[in-house]
mmCIF file of C-alpha atoms in Angstrom:
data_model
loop_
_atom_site.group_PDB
_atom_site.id
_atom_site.type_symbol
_atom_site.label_atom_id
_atom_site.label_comp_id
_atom_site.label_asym_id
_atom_site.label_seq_id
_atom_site.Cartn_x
_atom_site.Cartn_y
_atom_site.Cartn_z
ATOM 1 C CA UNK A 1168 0.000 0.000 0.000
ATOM 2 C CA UNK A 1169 1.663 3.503 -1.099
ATOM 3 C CA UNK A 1170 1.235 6.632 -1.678
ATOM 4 C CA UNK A 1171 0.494 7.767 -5.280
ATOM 5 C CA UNK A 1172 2.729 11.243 -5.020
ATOM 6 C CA UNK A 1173 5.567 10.079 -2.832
ATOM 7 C CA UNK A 1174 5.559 6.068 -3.414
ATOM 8 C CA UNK A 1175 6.020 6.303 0.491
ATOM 9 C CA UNK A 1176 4.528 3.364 2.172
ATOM 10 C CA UNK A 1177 0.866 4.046 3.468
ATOM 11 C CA UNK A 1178 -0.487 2.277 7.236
ATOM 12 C CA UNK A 1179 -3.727 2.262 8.479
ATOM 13 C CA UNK A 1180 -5.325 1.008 5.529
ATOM 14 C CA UNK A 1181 -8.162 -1.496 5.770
ATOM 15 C CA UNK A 1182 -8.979 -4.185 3.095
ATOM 16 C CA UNK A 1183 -11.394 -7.043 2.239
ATOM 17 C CA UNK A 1184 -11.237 -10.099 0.499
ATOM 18 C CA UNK A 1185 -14.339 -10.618 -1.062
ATOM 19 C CA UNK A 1186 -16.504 -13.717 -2.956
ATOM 20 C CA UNK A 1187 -15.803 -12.869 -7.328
ATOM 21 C CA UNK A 1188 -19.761 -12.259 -7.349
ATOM 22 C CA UNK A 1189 -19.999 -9.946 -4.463
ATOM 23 C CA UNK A 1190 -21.631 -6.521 -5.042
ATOM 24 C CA UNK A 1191 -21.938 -4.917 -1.485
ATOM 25 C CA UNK A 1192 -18.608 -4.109 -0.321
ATOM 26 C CA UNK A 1193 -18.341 -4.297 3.659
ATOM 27 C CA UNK A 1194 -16.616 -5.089 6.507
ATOM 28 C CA UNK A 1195 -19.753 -7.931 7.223
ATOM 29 C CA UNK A 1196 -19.676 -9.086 3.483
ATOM 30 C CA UNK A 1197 -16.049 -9.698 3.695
ATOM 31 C CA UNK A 1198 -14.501 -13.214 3.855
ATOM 32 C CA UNK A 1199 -11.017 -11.951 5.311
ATOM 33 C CA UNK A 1200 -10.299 -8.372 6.255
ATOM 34 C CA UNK A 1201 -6.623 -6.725 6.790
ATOM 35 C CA UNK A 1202 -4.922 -4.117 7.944
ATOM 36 C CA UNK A 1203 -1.499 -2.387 5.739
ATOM 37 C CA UNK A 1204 1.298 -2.061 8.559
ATOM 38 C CA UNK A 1205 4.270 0.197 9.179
ATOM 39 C CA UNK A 1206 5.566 -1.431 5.926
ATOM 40 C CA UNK A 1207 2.456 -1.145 3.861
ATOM 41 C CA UNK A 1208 1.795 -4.358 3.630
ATOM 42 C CA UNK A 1209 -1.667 -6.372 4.200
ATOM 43 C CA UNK A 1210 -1.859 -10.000 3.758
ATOM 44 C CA UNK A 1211 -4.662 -12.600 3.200
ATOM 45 C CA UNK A 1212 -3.371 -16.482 4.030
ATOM 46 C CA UNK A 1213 -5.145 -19.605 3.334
ATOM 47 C CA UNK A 1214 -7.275 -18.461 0.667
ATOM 48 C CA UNK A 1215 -8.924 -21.441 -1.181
ATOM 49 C CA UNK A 1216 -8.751 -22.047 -4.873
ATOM 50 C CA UNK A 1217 -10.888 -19.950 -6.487
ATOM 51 C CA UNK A 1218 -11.206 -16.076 -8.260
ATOM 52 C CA UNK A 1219 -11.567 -12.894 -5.685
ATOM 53 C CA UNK A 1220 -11.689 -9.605 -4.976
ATOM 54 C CA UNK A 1221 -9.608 -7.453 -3.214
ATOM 55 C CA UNK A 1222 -11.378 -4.116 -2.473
ATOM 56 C CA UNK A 1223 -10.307 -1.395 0.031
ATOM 57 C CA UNK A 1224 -12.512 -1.034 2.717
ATOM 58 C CA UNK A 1225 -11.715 2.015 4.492
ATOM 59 C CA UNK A 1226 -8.643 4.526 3.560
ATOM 60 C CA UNK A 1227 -5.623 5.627 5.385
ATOM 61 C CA UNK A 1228 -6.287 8.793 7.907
ATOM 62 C CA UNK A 1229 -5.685 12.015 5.152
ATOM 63 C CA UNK A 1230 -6.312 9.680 2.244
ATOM 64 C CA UNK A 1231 -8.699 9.482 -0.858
ATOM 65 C CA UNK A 1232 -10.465 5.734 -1.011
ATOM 66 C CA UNK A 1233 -9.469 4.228 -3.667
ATOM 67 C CA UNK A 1234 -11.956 2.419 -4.942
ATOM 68 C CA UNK A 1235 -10.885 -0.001 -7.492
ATOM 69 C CA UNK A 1236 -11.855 -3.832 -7.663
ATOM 70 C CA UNK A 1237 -8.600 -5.814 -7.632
ATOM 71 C CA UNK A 1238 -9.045 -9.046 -9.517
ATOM 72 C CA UNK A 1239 -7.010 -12.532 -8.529
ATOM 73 C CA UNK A 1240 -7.122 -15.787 -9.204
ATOM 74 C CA UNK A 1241 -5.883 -18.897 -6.734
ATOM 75 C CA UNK A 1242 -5.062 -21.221 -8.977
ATOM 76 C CA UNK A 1243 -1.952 -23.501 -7.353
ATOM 77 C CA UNK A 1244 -1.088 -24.794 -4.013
ATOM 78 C CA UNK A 1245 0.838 -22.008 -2.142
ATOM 79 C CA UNK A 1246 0.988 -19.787 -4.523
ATOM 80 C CA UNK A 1247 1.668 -15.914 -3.639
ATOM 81 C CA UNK A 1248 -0.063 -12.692 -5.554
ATOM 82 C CA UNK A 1249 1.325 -9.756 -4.845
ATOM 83 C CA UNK A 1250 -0.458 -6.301 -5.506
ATOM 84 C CA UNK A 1251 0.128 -2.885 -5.528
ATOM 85 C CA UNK A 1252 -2.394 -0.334 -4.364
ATOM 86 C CA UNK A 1253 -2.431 3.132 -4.894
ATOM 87 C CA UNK A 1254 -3.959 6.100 -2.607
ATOM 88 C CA UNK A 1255 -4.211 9.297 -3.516
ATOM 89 C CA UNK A 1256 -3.701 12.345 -0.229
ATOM 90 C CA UNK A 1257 -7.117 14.298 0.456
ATOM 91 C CA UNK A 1258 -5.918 17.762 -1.709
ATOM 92 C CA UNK A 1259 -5.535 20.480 0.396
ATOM 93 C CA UNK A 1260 -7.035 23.851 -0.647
ATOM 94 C CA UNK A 1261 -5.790 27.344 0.320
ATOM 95 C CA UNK A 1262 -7.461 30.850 -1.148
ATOM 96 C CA UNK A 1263 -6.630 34.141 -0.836
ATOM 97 C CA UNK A 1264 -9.036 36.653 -2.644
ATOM 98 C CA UNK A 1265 -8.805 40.318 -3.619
ATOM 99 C CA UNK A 1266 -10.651 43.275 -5.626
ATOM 100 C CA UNK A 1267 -7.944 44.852 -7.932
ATOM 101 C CA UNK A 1268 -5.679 43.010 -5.545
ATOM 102 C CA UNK A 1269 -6.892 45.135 -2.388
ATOM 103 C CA UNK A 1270 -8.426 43.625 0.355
ATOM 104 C CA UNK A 1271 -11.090 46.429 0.717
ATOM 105 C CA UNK A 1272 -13.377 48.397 -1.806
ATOM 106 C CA UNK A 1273 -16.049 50.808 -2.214
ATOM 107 C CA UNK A 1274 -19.239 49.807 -3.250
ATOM 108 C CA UNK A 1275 -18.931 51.584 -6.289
ATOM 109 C CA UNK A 1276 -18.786 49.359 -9.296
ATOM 110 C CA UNK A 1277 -19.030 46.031 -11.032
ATOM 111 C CA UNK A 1278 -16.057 44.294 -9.643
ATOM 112 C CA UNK A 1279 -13.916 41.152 -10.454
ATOM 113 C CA UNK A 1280 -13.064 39.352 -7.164
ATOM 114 C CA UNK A 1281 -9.946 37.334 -8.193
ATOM 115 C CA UNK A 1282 -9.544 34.338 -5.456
ATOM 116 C CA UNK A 1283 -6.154 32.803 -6.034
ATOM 117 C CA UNK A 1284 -6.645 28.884 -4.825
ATOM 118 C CA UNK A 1285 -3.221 27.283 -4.026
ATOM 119 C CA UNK A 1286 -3.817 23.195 -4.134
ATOM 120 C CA UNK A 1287 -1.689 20.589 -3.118
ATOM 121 C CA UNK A 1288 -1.500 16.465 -3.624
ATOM 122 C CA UNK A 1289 -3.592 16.341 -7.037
ATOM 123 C CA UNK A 1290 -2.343 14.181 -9.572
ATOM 124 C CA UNK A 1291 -0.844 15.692 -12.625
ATOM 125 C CA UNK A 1292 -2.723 15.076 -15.819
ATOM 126 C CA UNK A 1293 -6.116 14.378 -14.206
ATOM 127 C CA UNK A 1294 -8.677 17.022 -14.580
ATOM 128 C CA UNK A 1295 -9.909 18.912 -11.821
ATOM 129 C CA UNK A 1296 -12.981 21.467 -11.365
ATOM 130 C CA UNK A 1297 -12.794 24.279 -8.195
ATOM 131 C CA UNK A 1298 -15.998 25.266 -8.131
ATOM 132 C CA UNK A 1299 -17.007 28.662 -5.519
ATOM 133 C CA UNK A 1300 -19.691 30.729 -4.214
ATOM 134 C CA UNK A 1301 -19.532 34.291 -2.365
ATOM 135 C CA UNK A 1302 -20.722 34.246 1.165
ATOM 136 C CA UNK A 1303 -22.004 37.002 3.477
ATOM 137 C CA UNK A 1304 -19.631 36.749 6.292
ATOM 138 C CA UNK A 1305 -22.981 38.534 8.853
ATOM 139 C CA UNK A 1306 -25.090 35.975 7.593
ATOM 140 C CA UNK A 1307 -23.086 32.850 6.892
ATOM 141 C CA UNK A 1308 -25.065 32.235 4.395
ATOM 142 C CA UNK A 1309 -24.413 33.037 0.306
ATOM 143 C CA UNK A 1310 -24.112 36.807 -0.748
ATOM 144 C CA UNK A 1311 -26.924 37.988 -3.027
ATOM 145 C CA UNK A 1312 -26.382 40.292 -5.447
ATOM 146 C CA UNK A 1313 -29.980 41.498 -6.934
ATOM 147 C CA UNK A 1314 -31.442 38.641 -5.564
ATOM 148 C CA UNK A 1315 -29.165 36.389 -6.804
ATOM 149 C CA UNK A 1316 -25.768 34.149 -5.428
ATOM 150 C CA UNK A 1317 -22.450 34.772 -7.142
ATOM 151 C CA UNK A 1318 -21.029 31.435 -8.188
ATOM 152 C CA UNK A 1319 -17.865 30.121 -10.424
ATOM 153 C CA UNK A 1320 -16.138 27.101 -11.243
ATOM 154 C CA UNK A 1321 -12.823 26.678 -13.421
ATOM 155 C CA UNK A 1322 -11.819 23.154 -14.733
ATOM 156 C CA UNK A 1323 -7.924 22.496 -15.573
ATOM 157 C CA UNK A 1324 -5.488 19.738 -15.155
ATOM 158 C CA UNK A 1325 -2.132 20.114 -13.412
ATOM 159 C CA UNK A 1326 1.000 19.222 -14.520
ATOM 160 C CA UNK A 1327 2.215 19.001 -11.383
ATOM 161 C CA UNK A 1328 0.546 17.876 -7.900
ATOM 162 C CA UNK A 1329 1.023 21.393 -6.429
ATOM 163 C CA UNK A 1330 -0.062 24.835 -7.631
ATOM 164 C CA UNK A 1331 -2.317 27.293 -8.194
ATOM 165 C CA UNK A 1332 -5.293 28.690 -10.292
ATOM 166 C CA UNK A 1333 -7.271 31.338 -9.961
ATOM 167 C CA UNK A 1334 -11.392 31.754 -9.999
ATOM 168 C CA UNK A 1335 -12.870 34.838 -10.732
ATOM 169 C CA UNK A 1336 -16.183 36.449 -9.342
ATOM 170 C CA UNK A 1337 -18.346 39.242 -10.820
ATOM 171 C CA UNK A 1338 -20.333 41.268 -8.983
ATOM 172 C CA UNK A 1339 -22.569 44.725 -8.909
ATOM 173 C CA UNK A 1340 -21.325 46.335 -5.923
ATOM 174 C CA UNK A 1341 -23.449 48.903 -6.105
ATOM 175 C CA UNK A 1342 -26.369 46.601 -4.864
ATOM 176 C CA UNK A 1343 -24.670 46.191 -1.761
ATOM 177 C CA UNK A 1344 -26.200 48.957 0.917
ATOM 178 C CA UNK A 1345 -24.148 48.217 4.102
ATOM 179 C CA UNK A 1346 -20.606 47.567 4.701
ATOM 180 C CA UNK A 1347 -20.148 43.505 4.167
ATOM 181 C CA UNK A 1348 -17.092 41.334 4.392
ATOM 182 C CA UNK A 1349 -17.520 38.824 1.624
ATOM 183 C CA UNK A 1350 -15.989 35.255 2.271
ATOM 184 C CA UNK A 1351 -14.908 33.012 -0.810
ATOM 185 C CA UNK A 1352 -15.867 29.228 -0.257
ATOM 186 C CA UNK A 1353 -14.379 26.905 -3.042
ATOM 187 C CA UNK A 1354 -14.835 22.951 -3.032
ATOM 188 C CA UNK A 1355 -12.614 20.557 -5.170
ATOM 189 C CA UNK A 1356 -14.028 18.221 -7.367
ATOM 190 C CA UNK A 1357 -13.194 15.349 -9.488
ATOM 191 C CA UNK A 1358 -15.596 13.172 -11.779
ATOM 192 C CA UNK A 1359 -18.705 14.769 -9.883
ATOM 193 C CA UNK A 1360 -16.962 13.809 -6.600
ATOM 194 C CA UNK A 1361 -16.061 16.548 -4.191
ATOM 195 C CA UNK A 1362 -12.230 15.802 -3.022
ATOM 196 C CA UNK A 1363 -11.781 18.852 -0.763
ATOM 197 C CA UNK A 1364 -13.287 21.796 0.660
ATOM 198 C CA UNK A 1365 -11.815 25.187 2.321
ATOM 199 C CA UNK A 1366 -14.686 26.899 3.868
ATOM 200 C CA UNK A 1367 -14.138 28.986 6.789
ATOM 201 C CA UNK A 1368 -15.709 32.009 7.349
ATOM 202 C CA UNK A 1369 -13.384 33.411 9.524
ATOM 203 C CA UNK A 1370 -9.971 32.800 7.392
ATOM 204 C CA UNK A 1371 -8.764 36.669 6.818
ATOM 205 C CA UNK A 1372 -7.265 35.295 3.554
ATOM 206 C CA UNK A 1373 -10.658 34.126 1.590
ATOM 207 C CA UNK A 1374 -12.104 37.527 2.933
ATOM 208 C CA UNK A 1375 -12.592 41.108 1.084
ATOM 209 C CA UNK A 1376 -14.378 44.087 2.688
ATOM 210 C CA UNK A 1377 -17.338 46.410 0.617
ATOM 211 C CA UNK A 1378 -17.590 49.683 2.111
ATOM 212 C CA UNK A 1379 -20.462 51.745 1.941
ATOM 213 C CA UNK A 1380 -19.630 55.278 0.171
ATOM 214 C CA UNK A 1381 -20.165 58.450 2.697
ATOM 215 C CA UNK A 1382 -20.294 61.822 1.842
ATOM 216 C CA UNK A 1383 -20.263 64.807 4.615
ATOM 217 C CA UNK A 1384 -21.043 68.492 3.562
ATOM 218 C CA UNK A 1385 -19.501 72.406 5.269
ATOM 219 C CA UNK A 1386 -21.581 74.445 3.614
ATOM 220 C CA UNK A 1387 -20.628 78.297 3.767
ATOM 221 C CA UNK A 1388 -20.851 81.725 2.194
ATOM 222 C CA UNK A 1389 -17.672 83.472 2.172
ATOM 223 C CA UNK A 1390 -16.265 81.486 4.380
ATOM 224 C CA UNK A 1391 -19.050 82.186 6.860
ATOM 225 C CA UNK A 1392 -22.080 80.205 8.327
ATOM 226 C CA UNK A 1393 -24.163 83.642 8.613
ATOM 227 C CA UNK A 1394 -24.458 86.344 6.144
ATOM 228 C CA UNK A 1395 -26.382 89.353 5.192
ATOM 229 C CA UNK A 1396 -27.663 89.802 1.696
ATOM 230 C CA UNK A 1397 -26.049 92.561 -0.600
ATOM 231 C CA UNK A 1398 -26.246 91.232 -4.341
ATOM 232 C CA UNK A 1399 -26.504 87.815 -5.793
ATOM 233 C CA UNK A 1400 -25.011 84.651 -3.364
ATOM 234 C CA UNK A 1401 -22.927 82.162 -3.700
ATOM 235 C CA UNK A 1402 -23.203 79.236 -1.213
ATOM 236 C CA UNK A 1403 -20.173 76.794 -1.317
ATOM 237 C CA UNK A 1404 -20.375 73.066 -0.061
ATOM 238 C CA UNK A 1405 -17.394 71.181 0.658
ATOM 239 C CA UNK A 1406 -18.136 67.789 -0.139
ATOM 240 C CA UNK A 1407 -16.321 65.184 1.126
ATOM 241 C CA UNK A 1408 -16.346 61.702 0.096
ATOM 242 C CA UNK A 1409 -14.980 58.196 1.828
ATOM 243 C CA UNK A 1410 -14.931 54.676 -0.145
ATOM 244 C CA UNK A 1411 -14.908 55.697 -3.998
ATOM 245 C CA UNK A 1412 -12.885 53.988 -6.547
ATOM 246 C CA UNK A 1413 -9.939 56.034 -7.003
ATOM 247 C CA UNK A 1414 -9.758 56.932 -11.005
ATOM 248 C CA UNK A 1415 -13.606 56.596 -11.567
ATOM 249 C CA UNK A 1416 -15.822 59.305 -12.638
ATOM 250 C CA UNK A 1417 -18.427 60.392 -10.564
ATOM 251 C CA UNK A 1418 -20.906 63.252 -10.148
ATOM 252 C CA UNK A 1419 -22.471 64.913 -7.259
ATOM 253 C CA UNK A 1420 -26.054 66.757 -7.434
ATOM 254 C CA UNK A 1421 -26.874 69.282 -4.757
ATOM 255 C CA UNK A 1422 -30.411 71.320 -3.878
ATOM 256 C CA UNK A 1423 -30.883 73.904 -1.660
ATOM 257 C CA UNK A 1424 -33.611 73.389 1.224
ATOM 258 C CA UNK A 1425 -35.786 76.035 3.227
ATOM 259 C CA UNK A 1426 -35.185 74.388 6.772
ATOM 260 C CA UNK A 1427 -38.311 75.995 8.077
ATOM 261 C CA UNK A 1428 -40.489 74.268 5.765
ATOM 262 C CA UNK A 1429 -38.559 71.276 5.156
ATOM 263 C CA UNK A 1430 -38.987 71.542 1.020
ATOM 264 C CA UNK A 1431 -36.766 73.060 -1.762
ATOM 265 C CA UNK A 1432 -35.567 76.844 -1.224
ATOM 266 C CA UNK A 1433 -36.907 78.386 -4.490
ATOM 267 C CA UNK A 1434 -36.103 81.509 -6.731
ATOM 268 C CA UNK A 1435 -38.962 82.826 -8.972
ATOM 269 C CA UNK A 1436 -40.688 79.294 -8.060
ATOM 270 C CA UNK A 1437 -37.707 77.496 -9.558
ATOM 271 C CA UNK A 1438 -35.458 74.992 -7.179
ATOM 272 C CA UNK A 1439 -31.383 76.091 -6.693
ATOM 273 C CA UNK A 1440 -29.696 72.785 -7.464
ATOM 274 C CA UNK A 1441 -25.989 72.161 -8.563
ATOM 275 C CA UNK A 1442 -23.510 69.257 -10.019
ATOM 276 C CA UNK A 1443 -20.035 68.482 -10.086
ATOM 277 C CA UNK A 1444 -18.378 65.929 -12.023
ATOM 278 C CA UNK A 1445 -15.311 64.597 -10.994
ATOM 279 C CA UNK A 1446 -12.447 61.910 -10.629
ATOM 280 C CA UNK A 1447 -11.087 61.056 -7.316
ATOM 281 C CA UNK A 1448 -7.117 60.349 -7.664
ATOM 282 C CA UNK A 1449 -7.723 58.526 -3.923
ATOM 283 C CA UNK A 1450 -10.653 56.486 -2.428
ATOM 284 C CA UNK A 1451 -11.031 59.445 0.668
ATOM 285 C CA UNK A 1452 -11.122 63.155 -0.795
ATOM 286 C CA UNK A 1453 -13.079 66.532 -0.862
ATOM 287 C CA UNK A 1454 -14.778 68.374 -3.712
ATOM 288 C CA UNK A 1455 -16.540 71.561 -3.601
ATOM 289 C CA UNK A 1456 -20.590 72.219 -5.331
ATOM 290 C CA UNK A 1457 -21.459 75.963 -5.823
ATOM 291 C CA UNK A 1458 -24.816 77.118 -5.583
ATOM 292 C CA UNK A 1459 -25.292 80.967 -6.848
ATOM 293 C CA UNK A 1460 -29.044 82.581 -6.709
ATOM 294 C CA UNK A 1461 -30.218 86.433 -6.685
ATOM 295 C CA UNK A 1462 -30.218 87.356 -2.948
ATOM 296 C CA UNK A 1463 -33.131 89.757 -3.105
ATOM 297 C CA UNK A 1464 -35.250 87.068 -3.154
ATOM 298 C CA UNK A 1465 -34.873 87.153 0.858
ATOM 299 C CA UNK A 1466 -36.886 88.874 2.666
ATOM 300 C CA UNK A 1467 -36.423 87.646 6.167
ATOM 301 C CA UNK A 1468 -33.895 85.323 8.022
ATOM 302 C CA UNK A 1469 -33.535 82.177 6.086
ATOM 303 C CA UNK A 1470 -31.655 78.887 7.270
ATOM 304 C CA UNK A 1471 -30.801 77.100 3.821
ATOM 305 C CA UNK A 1472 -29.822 73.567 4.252
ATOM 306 C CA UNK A 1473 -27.533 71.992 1.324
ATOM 307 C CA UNK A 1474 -28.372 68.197 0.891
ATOM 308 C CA UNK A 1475 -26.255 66.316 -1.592
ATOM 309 C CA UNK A 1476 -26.552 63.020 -3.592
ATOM 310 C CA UNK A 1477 -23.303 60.781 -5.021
ATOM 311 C CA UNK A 1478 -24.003 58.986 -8.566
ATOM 312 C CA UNK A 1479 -21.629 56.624 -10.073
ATOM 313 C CA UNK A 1480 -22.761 56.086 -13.666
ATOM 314 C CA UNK A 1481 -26.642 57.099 -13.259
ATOM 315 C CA UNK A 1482 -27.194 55.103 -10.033
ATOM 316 C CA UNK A 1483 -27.001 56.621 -6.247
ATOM 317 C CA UNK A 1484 -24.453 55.372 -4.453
ATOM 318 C CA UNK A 1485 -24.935 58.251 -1.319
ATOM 319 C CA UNK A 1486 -26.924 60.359 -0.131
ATOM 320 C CA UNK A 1487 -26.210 63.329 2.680
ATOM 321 C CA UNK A 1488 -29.448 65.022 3.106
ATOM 322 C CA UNK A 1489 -29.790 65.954 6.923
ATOM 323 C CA UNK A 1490 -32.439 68.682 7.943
ATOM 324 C CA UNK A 1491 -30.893 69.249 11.311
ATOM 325 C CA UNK A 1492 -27.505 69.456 9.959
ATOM 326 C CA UNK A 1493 -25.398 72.462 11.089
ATOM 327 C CA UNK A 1494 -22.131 71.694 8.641
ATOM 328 C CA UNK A 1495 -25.241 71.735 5.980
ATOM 329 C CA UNK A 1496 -26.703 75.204 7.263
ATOM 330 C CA UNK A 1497 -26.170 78.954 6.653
ATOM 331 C CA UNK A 1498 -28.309 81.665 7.786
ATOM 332 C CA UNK A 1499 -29.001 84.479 5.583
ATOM 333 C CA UNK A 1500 -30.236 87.588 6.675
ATOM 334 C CA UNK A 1501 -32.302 90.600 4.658
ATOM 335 C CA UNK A 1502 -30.987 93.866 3.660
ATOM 336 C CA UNK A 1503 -31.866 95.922 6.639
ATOM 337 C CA UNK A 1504 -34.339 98.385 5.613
ATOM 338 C CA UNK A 1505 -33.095 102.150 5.342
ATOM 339 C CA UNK A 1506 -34.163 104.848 8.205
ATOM 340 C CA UNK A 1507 -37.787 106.781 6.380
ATOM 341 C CA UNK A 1508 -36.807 110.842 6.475
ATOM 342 C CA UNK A 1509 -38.775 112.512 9.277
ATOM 343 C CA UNK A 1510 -41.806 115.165 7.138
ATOM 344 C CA UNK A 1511 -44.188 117.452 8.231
ATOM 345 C CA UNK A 1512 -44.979 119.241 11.502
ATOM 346 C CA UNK A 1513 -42.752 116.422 13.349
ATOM 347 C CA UNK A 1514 -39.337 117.563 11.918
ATOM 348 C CA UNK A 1515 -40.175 121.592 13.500
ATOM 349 C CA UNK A 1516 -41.729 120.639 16.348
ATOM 350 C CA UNK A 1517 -38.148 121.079 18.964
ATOM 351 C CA UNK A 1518 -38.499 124.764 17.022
ATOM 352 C CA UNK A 1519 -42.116 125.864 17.195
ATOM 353 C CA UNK A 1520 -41.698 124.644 21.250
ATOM 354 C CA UNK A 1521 -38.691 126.961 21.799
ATOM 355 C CA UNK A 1522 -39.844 129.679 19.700
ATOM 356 C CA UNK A 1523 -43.155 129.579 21.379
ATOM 357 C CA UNK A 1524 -41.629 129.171 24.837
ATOM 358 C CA UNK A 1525 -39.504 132.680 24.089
ATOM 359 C CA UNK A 1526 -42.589 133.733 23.136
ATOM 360 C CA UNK A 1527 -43.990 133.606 26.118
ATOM 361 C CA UNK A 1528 -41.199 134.880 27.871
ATOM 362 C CA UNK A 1529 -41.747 137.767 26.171
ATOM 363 C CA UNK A 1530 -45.005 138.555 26.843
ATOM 364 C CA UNK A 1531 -44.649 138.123 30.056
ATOM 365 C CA UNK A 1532 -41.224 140.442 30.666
ATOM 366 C CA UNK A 1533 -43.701 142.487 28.713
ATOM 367 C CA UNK A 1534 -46.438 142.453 31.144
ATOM 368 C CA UNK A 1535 -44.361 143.044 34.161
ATOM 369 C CA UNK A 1536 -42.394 146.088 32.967
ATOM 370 C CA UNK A 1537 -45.946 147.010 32.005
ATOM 371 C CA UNK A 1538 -47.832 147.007 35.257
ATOM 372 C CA UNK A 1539 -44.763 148.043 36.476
ATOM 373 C CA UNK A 1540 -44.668 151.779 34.810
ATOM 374 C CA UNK A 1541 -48.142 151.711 35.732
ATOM 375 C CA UNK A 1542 -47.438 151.441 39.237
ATOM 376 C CA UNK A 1543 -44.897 154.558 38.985
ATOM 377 C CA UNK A 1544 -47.211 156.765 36.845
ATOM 378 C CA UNK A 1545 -50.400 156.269 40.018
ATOM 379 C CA UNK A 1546 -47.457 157.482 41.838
#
């Protein structure tokens, strides 16, 4: 009994001798079992005249079973038949998977996860299929991608029993809508038998990371969060952005919102919006969205709230649209309203008082030195 890569010998191995017409291969239907020692070998003694079958009955621990009939025939007295049997190692799988060979990605695009499956113990020039499925690492259970798993298989033949192949995985990331750790299962097959298996959802190696796109707005005029209205304004929103795909184009569309009533801030009944396009060099950046709209249009305090939305090709990918935001928020103020000119008898009124007071005065020095000289003349 040896192994089919090394030719070392193999122990542990259990065998049967069995009747030339039996069909049911077991331990109970056997008329002699052995067991291969620290040499290999496994011996049946005694055996009548007569055709048999030699059939292995249970494999080597970390061994294929080999399931081959071995045909003999007992034909003289004492005579010895030698065999050779062959087992094959249970392959050993090992995967390591990436996105564009990162580990971690924005869910951003349609991607090609590339898991590179190492493999050891095959046997060269037999033909092989890896077949794998994505799985939600949350869930344990498979990822679905518009309702649907993402499965592949390859099929090749080594040339040598250890090596490596790699099985690829398309996906729409953009379906994903929270931040998920994908896990790549992949199972080893061989004529419609599964050989091996490496499934294990923790193994950092068959795992990639989607992260949900953020944006965050700082929305300002001048540089300030209040300001008061002289001309047309020009409200700029620093955008920035986490988790985008570093050389893809993308475009940001912006509205302005009345925060007292909740709906679109509008000029002459039309909403404010604005859109950038642009093309991060780096997943994490900033970008900046101008909105410019004829102030006059306010005529009291006004708290204008900026909400954004991130597209990537047509189809949302994030959305910052927070009410209650204060990096979102400036407060605009009204021209203040210039002081009326005082008309009328208002504006004279200090004058006629004074002059009328002197006037008085007067009249009554008047009527003193009066009654006065009157006095002198009765004299």
């Amino acid at each position: 009994k040896i192994d089919n890569e090394t030719k070392e010998n193999i122990e542990g191995a259990l065998f049967g001798l069995f009747n030339i017409n039996e069909t049911e291969f077991t331990e109970k239907t056997a008329i002699l079992t052995a067991e291969s020692n620290e040499e290999g070998i496994f011996t049946f003694e005694n055996v009548p005249y007569g055709e048999y079958i030699i059939r292995e009955l249970k494999p080597a621990e970390g061994y294929l079973p080999n399931e081959e009939n071995y045909t003999v025939t007992i034909s003289e007295n004492k005579e010895i038949i030698e065999i050779t049997i062959e087992n094959d190692k249970i392959p050993e799988l090992g995967t390591t998977a990436t996105i564009d060979g990162k580990k971690k990605v924005g869910a951003t695009e349609v991607f090609t996860l590339e898991d590179v499956v190492e493999y050891k113990h095959l046997v060269p020039g037999k033909e092989y299929t890896i077949k794998g499925v994505l799985m939600d690492k949350a869930t344990g259970e498979p990822l679905l991608i518009d309702e649907k798993e993402i499965r592949s298989e390859i099929t090749f033949t080594p040339d040598e029993p250890t090596g490596k192949v790699i099985v690829s995985f398309e996906f729409d990331a953009r379906y994903i809508k929270e931040d998920t750790d994908i896990v790549v299962f992949e199972s080893l097959y061989s004529e419609d038998k599964k050989l091996a298996v490496h499934a294990d959802i923790e193994d950092v190696g068959q795992t990639v990371t989607v992260k949900l796109p953020k944006i965050g707005t700082k929305a300002s005029i001048e540089g300030k969060k209040e300001f008061t209205v002289n001309g047309d304004i020009t409200i700029d929103d620093v955008v920035s952005y986490k988790h985008l795909t570093a050389g893809k184009e993308y475009t940001i569309k912006g509205v302005l919102m009345d925060k007292s009533t909740g709906k679109q801030f509008l000029v002459d009944g039309k909403e404010v919006c604005s859109e950038v396009t642009f093309t991060p060099e780096t997943a994490d950046g900033e970008v900046t969205v101008f909105f410019t709209f004829d102030g006059s249009v306010i005529t009291k305090e006004t708290e204008i709230v900026v909400f954004e939305t991130l597209y990537r090709e047509e189809t949302e990918i994030a959305v910052h649209a927070d009410i209650e935001d204060e990096n979102q928020t400036v407060t605009i103020h009204p021209q203040p309203e210039p002081e009326k000119p005082q008309t009328g008898d208002n504006s004279n009124l200090g004058f006629y008082i004074g002059l009328a007071s002197v006037a008085v005065g007067c009249l009554i020095a008047f009527l003193i030195i009066k009654f006065k000289k009157k006095d002198e003349d009765d004299e």
